[in-house]
């Protein structure tokens, strides 16, 4: 090998070493797979997290969870991580008291009690989404109720109560940092699909991750549209309860149309 070829090869090796050192680290891998979990459910949590980030409903904060399909007293959610960065390897298992089954040193979300307490109170709920939705925040701090004014937000016709943390807990950091606050939030949610959190955000629930994500997105969209409609002046013509129930049934029947589109948009960024 000539001196020039040797130097060229050494230079290539050095460049490769530099590029390798600059490459992003892979997500943490759990020490053991979660028993009873089909990959599709973890993939839905990942996709839902990234979809809501892509749609601007969450940024560095917010989380998506699903009830454990084999153990209804457990749920699944990511380790503490920005939603757009979640991978299947980040999904962890928790009991309904918010205890990680196998933390393995991973950080967990402080507000995991939102999820656990709702799953306790609502056996019908299979997925929970918490966001700090920009469009919704004004409706958490005003006396104007959030109401459905178009068909995609028909689920709001059942109501969107506002949880006032100050009422029971006084001056706080506004976070649902324990089971007591989570239980209070779940009580305000009641049998509804959405609960607003004063000065904080909202929570949506559903029979699947897809439905909870759909509701989180269209809660934000409806809030923005309602703000526009109110700014026009005059009376706003909202959906009636009967219209809402009928439209919501149709939306759930064609939900995969939206989900497929949203997954296509985030596909280039999904972990391989």
mmCIF file of C-alpha atoms in Angstrom:
data_model
loop_
_atom_site.group_PDB
_atom_site.id
_atom_site.type_symbol
_atom_site.label_atom_id
_atom_site.label_comp_id
_atom_site.label_asym_id
_atom_site.label_seq_id
_atom_site.Cartn_x
_atom_site.Cartn_y
_atom_site.Cartn_z
ATOM 1 C CA UNK A 1 0.000 0.000 0.000
ATOM 2 C CA UNK A 2 1.390 3.404 -0.964
ATOM 3 C CA UNK A 3 1.875 6.166 1.601
ATOM 4 C CA UNK A 4 -0.911 8.209 -0.086
ATOM 5 C CA UNK A 5 -3.393 5.304 0.068
ATOM 6 C CA UNK A 6 -2.531 4.675 3.694
ATOM 7 C CA UNK A 7 -3.146 8.316 4.604
ATOM 8 C CA UNK A 8 -6.416 8.332 2.676
ATOM 9 C CA UNK A 9 -7.631 5.249 4.522
ATOM 10 C CA UNK A 10 -6.623 6.680 7.897
ATOM 11 C CA UNK A 11 -8.464 9.883 7.075
ATOM 12 C CA UNK A 12 -11.624 7.976 6.190
ATOM 13 C CA UNK A 13 -11.480 6.017 9.442
ATOM 14 C CA UNK A 14 -11.054 9.229 11.423
ATOM 15 C CA UNK A 15 -13.986 10.873 9.628
ATOM 16 C CA UNK A 16 -16.165 7.852 10.328
ATOM 17 C CA UNK A 17 -15.258 8.016 14.002
ATOM 18 C CA UNK A 18 -16.241 11.689 14.149
ATOM 19 C CA UNK A 19 -19.576 11.044 12.422
ATOM 20 C CA UNK A 20 -20.289 8.146 14.767
ATOM 21 C CA UNK A 21 -19.636 10.306 17.791
ATOM 22 C CA UNK A 22 -22.049 12.932 16.479
ATOM 23 C CA UNK A 23 -24.871 10.467 15.736
ATOM 24 C CA UNK A 24 -27.871 10.700 18.082
ATOM 25 C CA UNK A 25 -27.996 8.108 20.827
ATOM 26 C CA UNK A 26 -30.605 5.405 20.495
ATOM 27 C CA UNK A 27 -33.524 5.406 22.914
ATOM 28 C CA UNK A 28 -33.084 3.444 26.088
ATOM 29 C CA UNK A 29 -34.049 -0.193 25.760
ATOM 30 C CA UNK A 30 -36.071 -1.737 28.578
ATOM 31 C CA UNK A 31 -34.301 -4.632 30.306
ATOM 32 C CA UNK A 32 -37.297 -6.895 29.723
ATOM 33 C CA UNK A 33 -40.189 -6.775 27.251
ATOM 34 C CA UNK A 34 -43.617 -6.014 28.732
ATOM 35 C CA UNK A 35 -45.558 -9.306 28.886
ATOM 36 C CA UNK A 36 -48.937 -9.485 27.202
ATOM 37 C CA UNK A 37 -48.349 -6.462 24.968
ATOM 38 C CA UNK A 38 -48.736 -6.756 21.220
ATOM 39 C CA UNK A 39 -46.334 -4.494 19.307
ATOM 40 C CA UNK A 40 -49.255 -2.695 17.668
ATOM 41 C CA UNK A 41 -50.355 -1.144 20.976
ATOM 42 C CA UNK A 42 -46.898 0.243 21.758
ATOM 43 C CA UNK A 43 -46.753 1.497 18.165
ATOM 44 C CA UNK A 44 -50.087 3.297 18.639
ATOM 45 C CA UNK A 45 -48.762 5.076 21.743
ATOM 46 C CA UNK A 46 -45.649 6.099 19.813
ATOM 47 C CA UNK A 47 -47.649 7.190 16.772
ATOM 48 C CA UNK A 48 -50.215 9.060 18.880
ATOM 49 C CA UNK A 49 -47.482 10.951 20.722
ATOM 50 C CA UNK A 50 -45.730 11.930 17.497
ATOM 51 C CA UNK A 51 -48.976 12.761 15.673
ATOM 52 C CA UNK A 52 -50.040 15.212 18.369
ATOM 53 C CA UNK A 53 -46.597 16.817 18.223
ATOM 54 C CA UNK A 54 -46.816 17.084 14.436
ATOM 55 C CA UNK A 55 -50.287 18.651 14.705
ATOM 56 C CA UNK A 56 -49.054 21.218 17.241
ATOM 57 C CA UNK A 57 -51.247 19.988 20.092
ATOM 58 C CA UNK A 58 -48.243 19.059 22.259
ATOM 59 C CA UNK A 59 -44.664 20.290 22.288
ATOM 60 C CA UNK A 60 -42.060 19.175 24.818
ATOM 61 C CA UNK A 61 -44.825 18.314 27.269
ATOM 62 C CA UNK A 62 -47.861 16.030 27.258
ATOM 63 C CA UNK A 63 -48.334 12.273 27.222
ATOM 64 C CA UNK A 64 -50.367 9.405 25.790
ATOM 65 C CA UNK A 65 -51.226 6.185 27.618
ATOM 66 C CA UNK A 66 -53.156 2.958 27.068
ATOM 67 C CA UNK A 67 -54.668 0.503 29.516
ATOM 68 C CA UNK A 68 -52.803 -2.803 29.624
ATOM 69 C CA UNK A 69 -54.834 -5.190 27.423
ATOM 70 C CA UNK A 70 -54.118 -8.239 29.605
ATOM 71 C CA UNK A 71 -54.189 -6.526 32.994
ATOM 72 C CA UNK A 72 -56.793 -3.744 33.378
ATOM 73 C CA UNK A 73 -55.148 -2.672 36.635
ATOM 74 C CA UNK A 74 -52.019 -1.581 34.773
ATOM 75 C CA UNK A 75 -51.375 0.951 32.043
ATOM 76 C CA UNK A 76 -48.650 1.765 29.536
ATOM 77 C CA UNK A 77 -46.978 5.083 28.794
ATOM 78 C CA UNK A 78 -43.596 6.412 27.795
ATOM 79 C CA UNK A 79 -40.770 7.257 30.127
ATOM 80 C CA UNK A 80 -40.480 11.012 30.728
ATOM 81 C CA UNK A 81 -39.714 12.252 27.237
ATOM 82 C CA UNK A 82 -40.935 14.849 24.730
ATOM 83 C CA UNK A 83 -43.783 13.246 22.718
ATOM 84 C CA UNK A 84 -42.034 13.704 19.360
ATOM 85 C CA UNK A 85 -39.113 11.583 20.588
ATOM 86 C CA UNK A 86 -41.023 8.569 21.931
ATOM 87 C CA UNK A 87 -40.075 5.120 20.570
ATOM 88 C CA UNK A 88 -41.427 1.631 21.381
ATOM 89 C CA UNK A 89 -38.383 1.055 23.607
ATOM 90 C CA UNK A 90 -39.516 3.939 25.820
ATOM 91 C CA UNK A 91 -42.891 2.415 26.733
ATOM 92 C CA UNK A 92 -43.159 1.424 30.399
ATOM 93 C CA UNK A 93 -45.739 -0.406 32.492
ATOM 94 C CA UNK A 94 -47.372 1.124 35.583
ATOM 95 C CA UNK A 95 -49.927 0.033 38.124
ATOM 96 C CA UNK A 96 -52.934 2.308 38.669
ATOM 97 C CA UNK A 97 -51.214 3.954 41.641
ATOM 98 C CA UNK A 98 -48.527 5.221 39.279
ATOM 99 C CA UNK A 99 -45.799 2.809 40.354
ATOM 100 C CA UNK A 100 -43.452 1.704 37.569
ATOM 101 C CA UNK A 101 -43.298 -2.082 37.277
ATOM 102 C CA UNK A 102 -39.728 -2.096 35.968
ATOM 103 C CA UNK A 103 -38.304 1.440 36.006
ATOM 104 C CA UNK A 104 -34.714 0.322 35.423
ATOM 105 C CA UNK A 105 -33.473 3.790 36.311
ATOM 106 C CA UNK A 106 -35.692 5.562 33.783
ATOM 107 C CA UNK A 107 -37.348 8.881 34.630
ATOM 108 C CA UNK A 108 -41.165 8.811 34.759
ATOM 109 C CA UNK A 109 -43.761 11.516 34.186
ATOM 110 C CA UNK A 110 -44.703 13.437 37.312
ATOM 111 C CA UNK A 111 -48.342 13.614 36.166
ATOM 112 C CA UNK A 112 -48.789 9.891 35.564
ATOM 113 C CA UNK A 113 -51.477 10.078 38.287
ATOM 114 C CA UNK A 114 -53.787 11.701 35.730
ATOM 115 C CA UNK A 115 -53.821 8.417 33.862
ATOM 116 C CA UNK A 116 -53.923 5.987 36.770
ATOM 117 C CA UNK A 117 -56.813 7.680 38.552
ATOM 118 C CA UNK A 118 -58.897 7.993 35.389
ATOM 119 C CA UNK A 119 -58.392 4.294 34.642
ATOM 120 C CA UNK A 120 -59.527 3.532 38.204
ATOM 121 C CA UNK A 121 -62.668 5.660 37.878
ATOM 122 C CA UNK A 122 -63.578 4.731 34.295
ATOM 123 C CA UNK A 123 -63.420 1.013 33.415
ATOM 124 C CA UNK A 124 -64.613 1.912 29.916
ATOM 125 C CA UNK A 125 -61.563 4.089 29.193
ATOM 126 C CA UNK A 126 -58.743 2.341 27.336
ATOM 127 C CA UNK A 127 -56.582 5.376 26.506
ATOM 128 C CA UNK A 128 -55.822 8.789 27.994
ATOM 129 C CA UNK A 129 -54.158 11.865 26.479
ATOM 130 C CA UNK A 130 -52.961 14.920 28.403
ATOM 131 C CA UNK A 131 -52.022 18.097 26.514
ATOM 132 C CA UNK A 132 -51.321 21.768 27.114
ATOM 133 C CA UNK A 133 -53.342 22.590 24.012
ATOM 134 C CA UNK A 134 -52.832 26.284 23.074
ATOM 135 C CA UNK A 135 -56.328 26.664 21.652
ATOM 136 C CA UNK A 136 -57.979 25.236 24.745
ATOM 137 C CA UNK A 137 -56.164 27.180 27.469
ATOM 138 C CA UNK A 138 -58.348 30.337 27.120
ATOM 139 C CA UNK A 139 -61.466 28.238 27.797
ATOM 140 C CA UNK A 140 -59.921 26.942 31.025
ATOM 141 C CA UNK A 141 -59.613 30.448 32.491
ATOM 142 C CA UNK A 142 -62.764 32.163 31.207
ATOM 143 C CA UNK A 143 -66.464 31.709 31.912
ATOM 144 C CA UNK A 144 -67.141 30.791 28.267
ATOM 145 C CA UNK A 145 -67.830 27.042 28.041
ATOM 146 C CA UNK A 146 -66.155 25.025 25.305
ATOM 147 C CA UNK A 147 -68.882 23.773 22.983
ATOM 148 C CA UNK A 148 -68.966 21.923 19.632
ATOM 149 C CA UNK A 149 -69.545 24.069 16.600
ATOM 150 C CA UNK A 150 -68.574 21.542 13.917
ATOM 151 C CA UNK A 151 -69.082 17.829 13.447
ATOM 152 C CA UNK A 152 -65.531 16.573 14.085
ATOM 153 C CA UNK A 153 -65.771 17.884 17.640
ATOM 154 C CA UNK A 154 -69.212 16.355 18.175
ATOM 155 C CA UNK A 155 -68.027 14.548 21.336
ATOM 156 C CA UNK A 156 -67.970 17.958 23.069
ATOM 157 C CA UNK A 157 -71.771 18.036 22.937
ATOM 158 C CA UNK A 158 -71.751 15.916 26.106
ATOM 159 C CA UNK A 159 -69.891 18.726 27.881
ATOM 160 C CA UNK A 160 -66.323 19.686 28.768
ATOM 161 C CA UNK A 161 -66.141 20.478 32.494
ATOM 162 C CA UNK A 162 -63.330 22.593 33.934
ATOM 163 C CA UNK A 163 -61.277 21.237 36.815
ATOM 164 C CA UNK A 164 -60.280 24.011 39.214
ATOM 165 C CA UNK A 165 -57.289 22.734 41.185
ATOM 166 C CA UNK A 166 -57.418 25.711 43.548
ATOM 167 C CA UNK A 167 -60.879 24.730 44.780
ATOM 168 C CA UNK A 168 -59.632 21.681 46.686
ATOM 169 C CA UNK A 169 -55.890 22.204 46.943
ATOM 170 C CA UNK A 170 -55.348 25.958 47.274
ATOM 171 C CA UNK A 171 -52.277 27.582 45.770
ATOM 172 C CA UNK A 172 -50.277 24.828 44.029
ATOM 173 C CA UNK A 173 -47.732 24.378 41.260
ATOM 174 C CA UNK A 174 -50.733 23.467 39.037
ATOM 175 C CA UNK A 175 -49.487 19.905 38.506
ATOM 176 C CA UNK A 176 -51.298 16.635 39.151
ATOM 177 C CA UNK A 177 -48.404 15.316 41.157
ATOM 178 C CA UNK A 178 -50.180 12.762 43.336
ATOM 179 C CA UNK A 179 -53.114 10.360 43.423
ATOM 180 C CA UNK A 180 -55.322 12.704 45.458
ATOM 181 C CA UNK A 181 -55.211 15.378 42.770
ATOM 182 C CA UNK A 182 -55.615 12.743 40.069
ATOM 183 C CA UNK A 183 -58.728 11.394 41.756
ATOM 184 C CA UNK A 184 -60.205 14.890 41.942
ATOM 185 C CA UNK A 185 -59.537 15.437 38.247
ATOM 186 C CA UNK A 186 -61.119 12.086 37.372
ATOM 187 C CA UNK A 187 -64.216 13.011 39.397
ATOM 188 C CA UNK A 188 -64.600 16.239 37.413
ATOM 189 C CA UNK A 189 -64.210 14.335 34.140
ATOM 190 C CA UNK A 190 -67.076 12.083 35.222
ATOM 191 C CA UNK A 191 -68.561 10.275 32.239
ATOM 192 C CA UNK A 192 -67.370 12.869 29.699
ATOM 193 C CA UNK A 193 -64.732 12.498 26.978
ATOM 194 C CA UNK A 194 -62.876 15.716 27.841
ATOM 195 C CA UNK A 195 -61.972 17.619 30.983
ATOM 196 C CA UNK A 196 -60.303 21.039 30.935
ATOM 197 C CA UNK A 197 -57.721 21.982 33.552
ATOM 198 C CA UNK A 198 -57.741 25.622 34.636
ATOM 199 C CA UNK A 199 -54.563 27.374 33.527
ATOM 200 C CA UNK A 200 -53.024 24.083 32.481
ATOM 201 C CA UNK A 201 -54.537 22.168 29.570
ATOM 202 C CA UNK A 202 -56.910 19.275 29.048
ATOM 203 C CA UNK A 203 -57.352 15.523 29.160
ATOM 204 C CA UNK A 204 -59.183 13.412 26.602
ATOM 205 C CA UNK A 205 -60.159 9.763 26.931
ATOM 206 C CA UNK A 206 -61.460 7.058 24.660
ATOM 207 C CA UNK A 207 -61.899 3.355 23.957
ATOM 208 C CA UNK A 208 -58.574 3.325 22.064
ATOM 209 C CA UNK A 209 -55.442 5.405 21.580
ATOM 210 C CA UNK A 210 -56.708 6.453 18.164
ATOM 211 C CA UNK A 211 -59.946 7.840 19.600
ATOM 212 C CA UNK A 212 -58.255 9.666 22.487
ATOM 213 C CA UNK A 213 -55.771 11.255 20.058
ATOM 214 C CA UNK A 214 -58.585 12.206 17.652
ATOM 215 C CA UNK A 215 -60.426 13.903 20.511
ATOM 216 C CA UNK A 216 -57.303 15.706 21.734
ATOM 217 C CA UNK A 217 -56.705 17.160 18.275
ATOM 218 C CA UNK A 218 -60.281 18.186 17.546
ATOM 219 C CA UNK A 219 -60.742 19.657 21.020
ATOM 220 C CA UNK A 220 -57.929 22.054 20.123
ATOM 221 C CA UNK A 221 -59.341 22.730 16.639
ATOM 222 C CA UNK A 222 -62.835 23.383 17.982
ATOM 223 C CA UNK A 223 -61.494 25.751 20.647
ATOM 224 C CA UNK A 224 -59.703 27.811 17.992
ATOM 225 C CA UNK A 225 -62.794 27.879 15.765
ATOM 226 C CA UNK A 226 -65.046 28.845 18.670
ATOM 227 C CA UNK A 227 -62.716 31.722 19.527
ATOM 228 C CA UNK A 228 -62.981 32.917 15.915
ATOM 229 C CA UNK A 229 -66.773 32.545 15.875
ATOM 230 C CA UNK A 230 -67.164 34.492 19.129
ATOM 231 C CA UNK A 231 -64.959 37.281 17.784
ATOM 232 C CA UNK A 232 -67.446 37.837 14.954
ATOM 233 C CA UNK A 233 -70.084 38.941 17.457
ATOM 234 C CA UNK A 234 -73.657 37.741 17.728
ATOM 235 C CA UNK A 235 -74.962 34.340 18.716
ATOM 236 C CA UNK A 236 -73.060 31.193 17.774
ATOM 237 C CA UNK A 237 -75.110 28.260 16.487
ATOM 238 C CA UNK A 238 -73.612 25.187 18.200
ATOM 239 C CA UNK A 239 -74.372 21.511 17.624
ATOM 240 C CA UNK A 240 -77.250 20.179 19.677
ATOM 241 C CA UNK A 241 -76.819 17.151 21.933
ATOM 242 C CA UNK A 242 -78.679 14.952 19.430
ATOM 243 C CA UNK A 243 -76.575 16.199 16.497
ATOM 244 C CA UNK A 244 -73.450 15.621 18.552
ATOM 245 C CA UNK A 245 -74.337 12.024 19.388
ATOM 246 C CA UNK A 246 -75.132 11.185 15.755
ATOM 247 C CA UNK A 247 -72.043 12.912 14.351
ATOM 248 C CA UNK A 248 -69.743 11.323 16.923
ATOM 249 C CA UNK A 249 -70.905 7.848 15.916
ATOM 250 C CA UNK A 250 -70.015 8.592 12.279
ATOM 251 C CA UNK A 251 -66.627 10.045 13.246
ATOM 252 C CA UNK A 252 -65.693 6.907 15.159
ATOM 253 C CA UNK A 253 -66.737 4.748 12.205
ATOM 254 C CA UNK A 254 -64.351 6.522 9.816
ATOM 255 C CA UNK A 255 -61.572 7.269 12.295
ATOM 256 C CA UNK A 256 -58.977 5.176 10.449
ATOM 257 C CA UNK A 257 -59.118 7.644 7.549
ATOM 258 C CA UNK A 258 -57.673 10.383 9.739
ATOM 259 C CA UNK A 259 -55.289 8.038 11.557
ATOM 260 C CA UNK A 260 -53.817 6.727 8.283
ATOM 261 C CA UNK A 261 -53.243 10.267 7.031
ATOM 262 C CA UNK A 262 -51.610 11.376 10.270
ATOM 263 C CA UNK A 263 -49.342 8.306 10.353
ATOM 264 C CA UNK A 264 -48.277 8.933 6.772
ATOM 265 C CA UNK A 265 -47.223 12.470 7.727
ATOM 266 C CA UNK A 266 -45.012 11.305 10.586
ATOM 267 C CA UNK A 267 -43.720 8.166 8.816
ATOM 268 C CA UNK A 268 -40.323 9.652 7.810
ATOM 269 C CA UNK A 269 -39.559 10.342 11.487
ATOM 270 C CA UNK A 270 -40.759 7.044 12.959
ATOM 271 C CA UNK A 271 -38.035 4.840 14.498
ATOM 272 C CA UNK A 272 -36.889 2.109 12.141
#
